[in-house]
Amino acid sequence: MKMTKDACEKYLNKGYLRGFHLEDNEVKFLPISKHIDGLQKTLKKTIELFLSIILGLIFIMGALFVALMNFIQIFYQERISIKKFLGYSNLEAYRAPTFILTLITLLEVILILLLKSNMGLLVISFVSIFQWILFIYLMRKDQYKNITDFLKA
């Protein structure tokens, strides 16, 4: 609480505090810089907490995305292997997941633009780039091994 020197002398003497049974509180006054330092530390901890939560969510989304891609590759292994063997590109072989990922990315960006959130736009941009890189990596990973395994079977 910010008080003038006169107000401190008037309201914080033992006699005045005794009227409210507060004389044992041992009131101490600190400079305002100490208060601001405490607020800055609290704000820093809050920002660190939210950033760690956001990074944790990005990690969980990445793990779920990898699991989903593995499921798609296992479930549609025959179809994908035939398309790759016939010379289809990765985007043609993975047409449905590519369409779904594009649609989800566009919906996320539109929603964030409607909410007018700059931080949300930054996070969604980072997450979308991460998802596309992961998608391309998972499409290309072991594709020739999968084709030869399919043809051997």
PDB file of C-alpha atoms in Angstrom:
ATOM      1  CA  MET A   1       0.000   0.000   0.000  1.00  0.00           C
ATOM      2  CA  LYS A   2       1.367   3.407  -0.932  1.00  0.00           C
ATOM      3  CA  MET A   3       1.218   6.001   1.861  1.00  0.00           C
ATOM      4  CA  THR A   4       2.633   9.438   2.524  1.00  0.00           C
ATOM      5  CA  LYS A   5       4.914  10.001   5.493  1.00  0.00           C
ATOM      6  CA  ASP A   6       2.159  11.832   7.377  1.00  0.00           C
ATOM      7  CA  ALA A   7      -0.285   8.949   6.815  1.00  0.00           C
ATOM      8  CA  CYS A   8       2.325   6.456   8.009  1.00  0.00           C
ATOM      9  CA  GLU A   9       2.901   8.389  11.231  1.00  0.00           C
ATOM     10  CA  LYS A  10      -0.847   8.763  11.831  1.00  0.00           C
ATOM     11  CA  TYR A  11      -2.108   5.259  11.047  1.00  0.00           C
ATOM     12  CA  LEU A  12       0.822   2.996  11.808  1.00  0.00           C
ATOM     13  CA  ASN A  13       1.741   3.901  15.356  1.00  0.00           C
ATOM     14  CA  LYS A  14       1.242   1.294  18.064  1.00  0.00           C
ATOM     15  CA  GLY A  15      -1.621   3.213  19.687  1.00  0.00           C
ATOM     16  CA  TYR A  16      -3.697   3.369  16.506  1.00  0.00           C
ATOM     17  CA  LEU A  17      -3.031  -0.287  15.625  1.00  0.00           C
ATOM     18  CA  ARG A  18      -3.885  -1.372  19.197  1.00  0.00           C
ATOM     19  CA  GLY A  19      -7.443  -0.098  18.650  1.00  0.00           C
ATOM     20  CA  PHE A  20      -7.859  -2.807  15.990  1.00  0.00           C
ATOM     21  CA  HIS A  21      -5.817  -5.439  17.849  1.00  0.00           C
ATOM     22  CA  LEU A  22      -3.109  -5.261  15.192  1.00  0.00           C
ATOM     23  CA  GLU A  23      -0.159  -4.072  17.283  1.00  0.00           C
ATOM     24  CA  ASP A  24       1.505  -7.503  17.105  1.00  0.00           C
ATOM     25  CA  ASN A  25       1.654  -7.501  13.288  1.00  0.00           C
ATOM     26  CA  GLU A  26       5.039  -5.749  13.236  1.00  0.00           C
ATOM     27  CA  VAL A  27       4.332  -3.741  10.106  1.00  0.00           C
ATOM     28  CA  LYS A  28       7.400  -3.232   7.908  1.00  0.00           C
ATOM     29  CA  PHE A  29       7.764  -0.878   5.012  1.00  0.00           C
ATOM     30  CA  LEU A  30       9.800  -1.582   1.956  1.00  0.00           C
ATOM     31  CA  PRO A  31      10.699   0.647  -0.940  1.00  0.00           C
ATOM     32  CA  ILE A  32       8.481   0.379  -4.007  1.00  0.00           C
ATOM     33  CA  SER A  33      11.379  -1.112  -5.992  1.00  0.00           C
ATOM     34  CA  LYS A  34      11.190  -4.266  -3.844  1.00  0.00           C
ATOM     35  CA  HIS A  35       7.477  -4.567  -4.607  1.00  0.00           C
ATOM     36  CA  ILE A  36       8.089  -4.156  -8.345  1.00  0.00           C
ATOM     37  CA  ASP A  37      10.891  -6.747  -8.233  1.00  0.00           C
ATOM     38  CA  GLY A  38       8.467  -9.202  -6.634  1.00  0.00           C
ATOM     39  CA  LEU A  39       5.854  -8.528  -9.319  1.00  0.00           C
ATOM     40  CA  GLN A  40       8.428  -9.045 -12.063  1.00  0.00           C
ATOM     41  CA  LYS A  41       9.484 -12.376 -10.557  1.00  0.00           C
ATOM     42  CA  THR A  42       5.841 -13.456 -10.352  1.00  0.00           C
ATOM     43  CA  LEU A  43       5.234 -12.434 -13.974  1.00  0.00           C
ATOM     44  CA  LYS A  44       8.373 -14.274 -15.075  1.00  0.00           C
ATOM     45  CA  LYS A  45       7.236 -17.445 -13.304  1.00  0.00           C
ATOM     46  CA  THR A  46       3.774 -17.166 -14.878  1.00  0.00           C
ATOM     47  CA  ILE A  47       5.239 -16.780 -18.375  1.00  0.00           C
ATOM     48  CA  GLU A  48       7.574 -19.733 -17.769  1.00  0.00           C
ATOM     49  CA  LEU A  49       4.631 -21.834 -16.593  1.00  0.00           C
ATOM     50  CA  PHE A  50       2.521 -21.059 -19.671  1.00  0.00           C
ATOM     51  CA  LEU A  51       5.445 -21.622 -22.033  1.00  0.00           C
ATOM     52  CA  SER A  52       6.158 -24.991 -20.442  1.00  0.00           C
ATOM     53  CA  ILE A  53       2.478 -25.929 -20.755  1.00  0.00           C
ATOM     54  CA  ILE A  54       2.450 -24.872 -24.418  1.00  0.00           C
ATOM     55  CA  LEU A  55       5.633 -26.842 -25.138  1.00  0.00           C
ATOM     56  CA  GLY A  56       4.198 -29.857 -23.320  1.00  0.00           C
ATOM     57  CA  LEU A  57       1.038 -29.663 -25.408  1.00  0.00           C
ATOM     58  CA  ILE A  58       3.087 -29.367 -28.597  1.00  0.00           C
ATOM     59  CA  PHE A  59       5.053 -32.457 -27.569  1.00  0.00           C
ATOM     60  CA  ILE A  60       1.840 -34.391 -26.852  1.00  0.00           C
ATOM     61  CA  MET A  61       0.349 -33.280 -30.184  1.00  0.00           C
ATOM     62  CA  GLY A  62       3.511 -34.414 -31.959  1.00  0.00           C
ATOM     63  CA  ALA A  63       3.376 -37.820 -30.253  1.00  0.00           C
ATOM     64  CA  LEU A  64      -0.301 -38.222 -31.169  1.00  0.00           C
ATOM     65  CA  PHE A  65       0.473 -37.168 -34.722  1.00  0.00           C
ATOM     66  CA  VAL A  66       3.244 -39.787 -34.991  1.00  0.00           C
ATOM     67  CA  ALA A  67       0.884 -42.433 -33.619  1.00  0.00           C
ATOM     68  CA  LEU A  68      -1.803 -41.421 -36.111  1.00  0.00           C
ATOM     69  CA  MET A  69       0.639 -41.552 -39.025  1.00  0.00           C
ATOM     70  CA  ASN A  70       1.873 -44.985 -37.926  1.00  0.00           C
ATOM     71  CA  PHE A  71      -1.734 -46.166 -37.734  1.00  0.00           C
ATOM     72  CA  ILE A  72      -2.431 -44.842 -41.238  1.00  0.00           C
ATOM     73  CA  GLN A  73       0.715 -46.479 -42.600  1.00  0.00           C
ATOM     74  CA  ILE A  74      -0.149 -49.836 -41.041  1.00  0.00           C
ATOM     75  CA  PHE A  75      -3.845 -49.724 -41.905  1.00  0.00           C
ATOM     76  CA  TYR A  76      -3.325 -48.567 -45.502  1.00  0.00           C
ATOM     77  CA  GLN A  77       0.041 -50.263 -46.057  1.00  0.00           C
ATOM     78  CA  GLU A  78      -1.155 -52.292 -49.046  1.00  0.00           C
ATOM     79  CA  ARG A  79      -2.812 -49.360 -50.787  1.00  0.00           C
ATOM     80  CA  ILE A  80       0.154 -47.036 -50.142  1.00  0.00           C
ATOM     81  CA  SER A  81       2.704 -49.652 -51.258  1.00  0.00           C
ATOM     82  CA  ILE A  82       0.825 -50.300 -54.523  1.00  0.00           C
ATOM     83  CA  LYS A  83       0.540 -46.580 -55.248  1.00  0.00           C
ATOM     84  CA  LYS A  84       4.243 -46.055 -54.522  1.00  0.00           C
ATOM     85  CA  PHE A  85       5.159 -49.070 -56.672  1.00  0.00           C
ATOM     86  CA  LEU A  86       3.081 -47.662 -59.543  1.00  0.00           C
ATOM     87  CA  GLY A  87       4.975 -44.366 -59.311  1.00  0.00           C
ATOM     88  CA  TYR A  88       2.534 -42.164 -57.429  1.00  0.00           C
ATOM     89  CA  SER A  89       4.086 -39.276 -55.503  1.00  0.00           C
ATOM     90  CA  ASN A  90       3.957 -39.166 -51.722  1.00  0.00           C
ATOM     91  CA  LEU A  91       1.184 -36.561 -51.788  1.00  0.00           C
ATOM     92  CA  GLU A  92      -0.909 -38.736 -54.122  1.00  0.00           C
ATOM     93  CA  ALA A  93      -0.277 -41.857 -52.050  1.00  0.00           C
ATOM     94  CA  TYR A  94      -1.192 -40.012 -48.854  1.00  0.00           C
ATOM     95  CA  ARG A  95      -4.010 -37.933 -50.356  1.00  0.00           C
ATOM     96  CA  ALA A  96      -6.495 -38.273 -47.461  1.00  0.00           C
ATOM     97  CA  PRO A  97      -4.032 -37.475 -44.635  1.00  0.00           C
ATOM     98  CA  THR A  98      -2.649 -34.565 -46.675  1.00  0.00           C
ATOM     99  CA  PHE A  99      -6.155 -33.177 -47.205  1.00  0.00           C
ATOM    100  CA  ILE A 100      -7.054 -33.586 -43.535  1.00  0.00           C
ATOM    101  CA  LEU A 101      -3.821 -31.945 -42.343  1.00  0.00           C
ATOM    102  CA  THR A 102      -4.322 -29.040 -44.757  1.00  0.00           C
ATOM    103  CA  LEU A 103      -7.939 -28.603 -43.641  1.00  0.00           C
ATOM    104  CA  ILE A 104      -7.032 -28.683 -39.949  1.00  0.00           C
ATOM    105  CA  THR A 105      -4.191 -26.196 -40.461  1.00  0.00           C
ATOM    106  CA  LEU A 106      -6.497 -23.802 -42.317  1.00  0.00           C
ATOM    107  CA  LEU A 107      -9.214 -24.109 -39.660  1.00  0.00           C
ATOM    108  CA  GLU A 108      -6.698 -23.404 -36.900  1.00  0.00           C
ATOM    109  CA  VAL A 109      -5.380 -20.300 -38.669  1.00  0.00           C
ATOM    110  CA  ILE A 110      -8.901 -19.005 -39.432  1.00  0.00           C
ATOM    111  CA  LEU A 111      -9.982 -19.535 -35.820  1.00  0.00           C
ATOM    112  CA  ILE A 112      -6.918 -17.744 -34.453  1.00  0.00           C
ATOM    113  CA  LEU A 113      -7.436 -14.857 -36.895  1.00  0.00           C
ATOM    114  CA  LEU A 114     -11.066 -14.557 -35.777  1.00  0.00           C
ATOM    115  CA  LEU A 115      -9.930 -14.498 -32.141  1.00  0.00           C
ATOM    116  CA  LYS A 116      -7.298 -11.854 -33.043  1.00  0.00           C
ATOM    117  CA  SER A 117      -4.623 -13.566 -30.974  1.00  0.00           C
ATOM    118  CA  ASN A 118      -1.058 -12.691 -31.950  1.00  0.00           C
ATOM    119  CA  MET A 119       0.452 -15.251 -29.600  1.00  0.00           C
ATOM    120  CA  GLY A 120      -1.999 -17.882 -30.846  1.00  0.00           C
ATOM    121  CA  LEU A 121      -1.009 -17.139 -34.434  1.00  0.00           C
ATOM    122  CA  LEU A 122       2.651 -17.554 -33.516  1.00  0.00           C
ATOM    123  CA  VAL A 123       2.027 -20.852 -31.706  1.00  0.00           C
ATOM    124  CA  ILE A 124      -0.237 -22.231 -34.452  1.00  0.00           C
ATOM    125  CA  SER A 125       2.317 -21.274 -37.099  1.00  0.00           C
ATOM    126  CA  PHE A 126       5.044 -23.092 -35.187  1.00  0.00           C
ATOM    127  CA  VAL A 127       2.849 -26.147 -34.568  1.00  0.00           C
ATOM    128  CA  SER A 128       1.691 -26.284 -38.210  1.00  0.00           C
ATOM    129  CA  ILE A 129       5.244 -26.113 -39.543  1.00  0.00           C
ATOM    130  CA  PHE A 130       6.256 -28.789 -37.033  1.00  0.00           C
ATOM    131  CA  GLN A 131       3.347 -31.014 -38.127  1.00  0.00           C
ATOM    132  CA  TRP A 132       4.131 -30.636 -41.832  1.00  0.00           C
ATOM    133  CA  ILE A 133       7.831 -31.401 -41.309  1.00  0.00           C
ATOM    134  CA  LEU A 134       6.901 -34.429 -39.224  1.00  0.00           C
ATOM    135  CA  PHE A 135       4.329 -35.504 -41.830  1.00  0.00           C
ATOM    136  CA  ILE A 136       6.830 -35.312 -44.684  1.00  0.00           C
ATOM    137  CA  TYR A 137       9.453 -37.148 -42.632  1.00  0.00           C
ATOM    138  CA  LEU A 138       7.012 -39.925 -41.709  1.00  0.00           C
ATOM    139  CA  MET A 139       5.821 -40.240 -45.312  1.00  0.00           C
ATOM    140  CA  ARG A 140       9.346 -40.766 -46.567  1.00  0.00           C
ATOM    141  CA  LYS A 141      10.594 -42.877 -43.678  1.00  0.00           C
ATOM    142  CA  ASP A 142      11.059 -46.535 -44.644  1.00  0.00           C
ATOM    143  CA  GLN A 143       8.908 -46.165 -47.771  1.00  0.00           C
ATOM    144  CA  TYR A 144      11.181 -48.367 -49.912  1.00  0.00           C
ATOM    145  CA  LYS A 145      11.509 -50.955 -47.152  1.00  0.00           C
ATOM    146  CA  ASN A 146       7.717 -51.079 -46.861  1.00  0.00           C
ATOM    147  CA  ILE A 147       7.340 -51.589 -50.628  1.00  0.00           C
ATOM    148  CA  THR A 148       9.859 -54.438 -50.717  1.00  0.00           C
ATOM    149  CA  ASP A 149       8.305 -56.047 -47.643  1.00  0.00           C
ATOM    150  CA  PHE A 150       4.895 -55.807 -49.313  1.00  0.00           C
ATOM    151  CA  LEU A 151       6.158 -57.323 -52.550  1.00  0.00           C
ATOM    152  CA  LYS A 152       7.901 -60.179 -50.713  1.00  0.00           C
ATOM    153  CA  ALA A 153       4.706 -61.135 -48.916  1.00  0.00           C
TER     154      ALA A 153
END
